[in-house]
Amino acid sequence: MPNMVGGCLCGGVRYEVGAEPELTALCHCGDCQKQTSSAFSILVAVPREGLWVWGESLASYESLGASGRPVVRQFCSACGSPVLSYVAMTPDLIWLKAGTLDDRSWLRPQMNVWCDSAQPWVLMDRAIPGFAKNPPIGVGSGGDEELA
Ligand SMILES: [Zn+2]
Ligand SMILES: [Zn+2]
């Protein structure tokens, strides 16, 4: 299991994951571009019960995803780093903003999502799947609902 401890830029928010990550994805949606001020988010999905978060500066912003269900983005109110998201469509998972991991050397993106809104200069790895919008929930488990 990778060493999954991390935190925001100022260190006011820290977290630790005690479970295997389920998925690493690059999200090119417009909201991720806005929130991160970058071309995409690096997201690692982890089981909700396997995550511990500390920090009084943790703040939340809630908006609606493409499905019309809430997406709660948590960030450090002191330094502004996006830290994690709760997505109503995937209630058992938390989506870590993986740039906040202390050790990012093990990250291997397994899919690109929201490719329709990707910046045209982003070079995508064609060896991994790319989805125009959200992938089917439970890729590989036959789900057909969409993520938020
Ligand atoms: Zn901070
Ligand atoms: Zn996104």
XYZ file of C-alpha atoms and ligand atoms in Angstrom:
150
model
C 0.000 0.000 0.000
C 1.396 3.438 -0.852
C 2.253 5.859 1.937
C -0.817 8.089 1.868
C -0.243 10.989 4.200
C -0.567 14.540 3.033
C -1.877 17.996 3.642
C -2.314 21.513 2.369
C 0.447 23.941 1.468
C 0.595 25.628 4.898
C 0.265 22.396 6.883
C -2.880 23.548 8.696
C -4.814 20.589 7.254
C -3.304 17.115 7.393
C -4.713 13.712 6.486
C -3.840 10.040 6.483
C -5.372 7.166 4.537
C -5.367 3.674 6.021
C -6.885 1.812 3.082
C -5.928 0.850 -0.443
C -6.707 3.552 -3.022
C -9.453 2.423 -5.422
C -8.769 4.611 -8.450
C -6.505 7.377 -9.706
C -8.086 9.642 -12.334
C -7.353 12.944 -14.016
C -10.452 15.172 -14.119
C -10.564 17.843 -16.820
C -13.973 19.270 -15.860
C -14.499 23.013 -15.837
C -15.060 23.137 -12.081
C -11.748 21.375 -11.388
C -9.964 23.784 -13.722
C -11.476 26.727 -11.831
C -10.845 25.331 -8.368
C -7.266 24.221 -8.968
C -6.318 27.016 -11.379
C -4.765 24.247 -13.426
C -5.632 22.072 -16.414
C -6.971 19.160 -14.379
C -7.289 17.615 -10.922
C -5.341 14.515 -9.942
C -7.932 12.527 -7.984
C -7.345 9.434 -5.873
C -10.517 7.694 -4.686
C -10.192 6.164 -1.224
C -12.762 4.381 0.983
C -14.513 6.926 3.161
C -13.954 4.983 6.387
C -10.231 4.749 5.681
C -9.527 8.500 5.811
C -8.611 10.686 8.806
C -8.452 14.468 8.408
C -7.232 17.045 10.949
C -7.221 20.832 10.778
C -9.325 23.711 12.009
C -8.754 25.631 8.790
C -10.621 23.022 6.686
C -13.486 24.755 4.862
C -16.133 23.504 2.435
C -17.740 24.707 -0.757
C -20.777 22.856 -2.095
C -21.989 22.955 -5.670
C -24.012 20.692 -7.939
C -22.315 18.182 -10.207
C -23.452 17.256 -13.682
C -25.900 14.764 -12.180
C -27.609 17.513 -10.179
C -26.364 15.938 -6.934
C -24.031 17.791 -4.540
C -20.266 17.901 -4.740
C -18.599 19.162 -1.529
C -15.094 20.451 -2.115
C -12.963 20.865 0.999
C -9.979 23.191 1.080
C -7.711 24.994 3.535
C -9.114 28.417 4.351
C -5.660 29.627 5.399
C -3.634 28.792 2.271
C -6.369 27.893 -0.249
C -5.163 24.398 -1.192
C -7.935 22.086 -2.462
C -7.673 18.920 -0.333
C -10.573 16.549 -1.044
C -14.110 16.218 -2.392
C -17.237 14.353 -1.363
C -19.394 13.394 -4.337
C -23.001 12.430 -3.589
C -23.038 9.909 -6.422
C -20.165 7.963 -4.818
C -21.109 7.998 -1.118
C -18.580 5.344 -0.097
C -15.591 7.208 -1.544
C -13.616 10.357 -0.906
C -11.775 11.967 -3.797
C -8.388 13.233 -2.623
C -6.695 16.021 -4.547
C -3.571 13.958 -4.956
C -1.227 16.902 -5.432
C -1.525 17.298 -1.649
C 0.083 13.895 -0.952
C 3.518 14.188 0.647
C 4.760 11.358 -1.585
C 3.360 11.611 -5.113
C 5.922 9.335 -6.727
C 3.624 6.282 -6.857
C 0.734 8.003 -8.654
C -0.225 6.318 -11.934
C -3.391 7.800 -13.484
C -5.746 5.042 -14.662
C -8.197 7.149 -16.648
C -8.978 10.631 -17.955
C -12.482 11.993 -17.316
C -14.327 15.019 -18.717
C -12.066 14.916 -21.771
C -14.688 17.020 -23.627
C -13.621 20.078 -21.630
C -9.871 19.357 -21.516
C -7.437 22.056 -22.554
C -6.454 21.338 -26.184
C -2.729 21.315 -25.382
C -3.006 18.598 -22.721
C -1.374 15.421 -23.993
C -3.351 12.407 -22.801
C -1.972 8.911 -22.375
C -3.845 6.822 -24.940
C -2.888 3.650 -23.094
C -5.518 4.416 -20.420
C -9.279 4.965 -20.916
C -10.661 8.423 -21.588
C -14.283 9.400 -20.989
C -16.029 12.382 -22.580
C -17.713 13.171 -19.270
C -17.964 10.987 -16.160
C -17.081 7.302 -16.294
C -19.780 4.787 -15.419
C -19.896 4.331 -11.641
C -18.038 1.229 -10.592
C -16.082 0.915 -13.793
C -15.726 -2.809 -14.175
C -18.706 -3.595 -11.969
C -21.431 -2.925 -14.515
C -22.880 0.269 -13.044
C -24.497 2.678 -15.468
C -25.116 5.764 -13.318
C -22.995 8.851 -13.735
C -20.748 10.576 -11.250
C -21.598 14.109 -10.191
Zn -3.290 25.365 4.454
Zn -13.511 17.657 -12.049
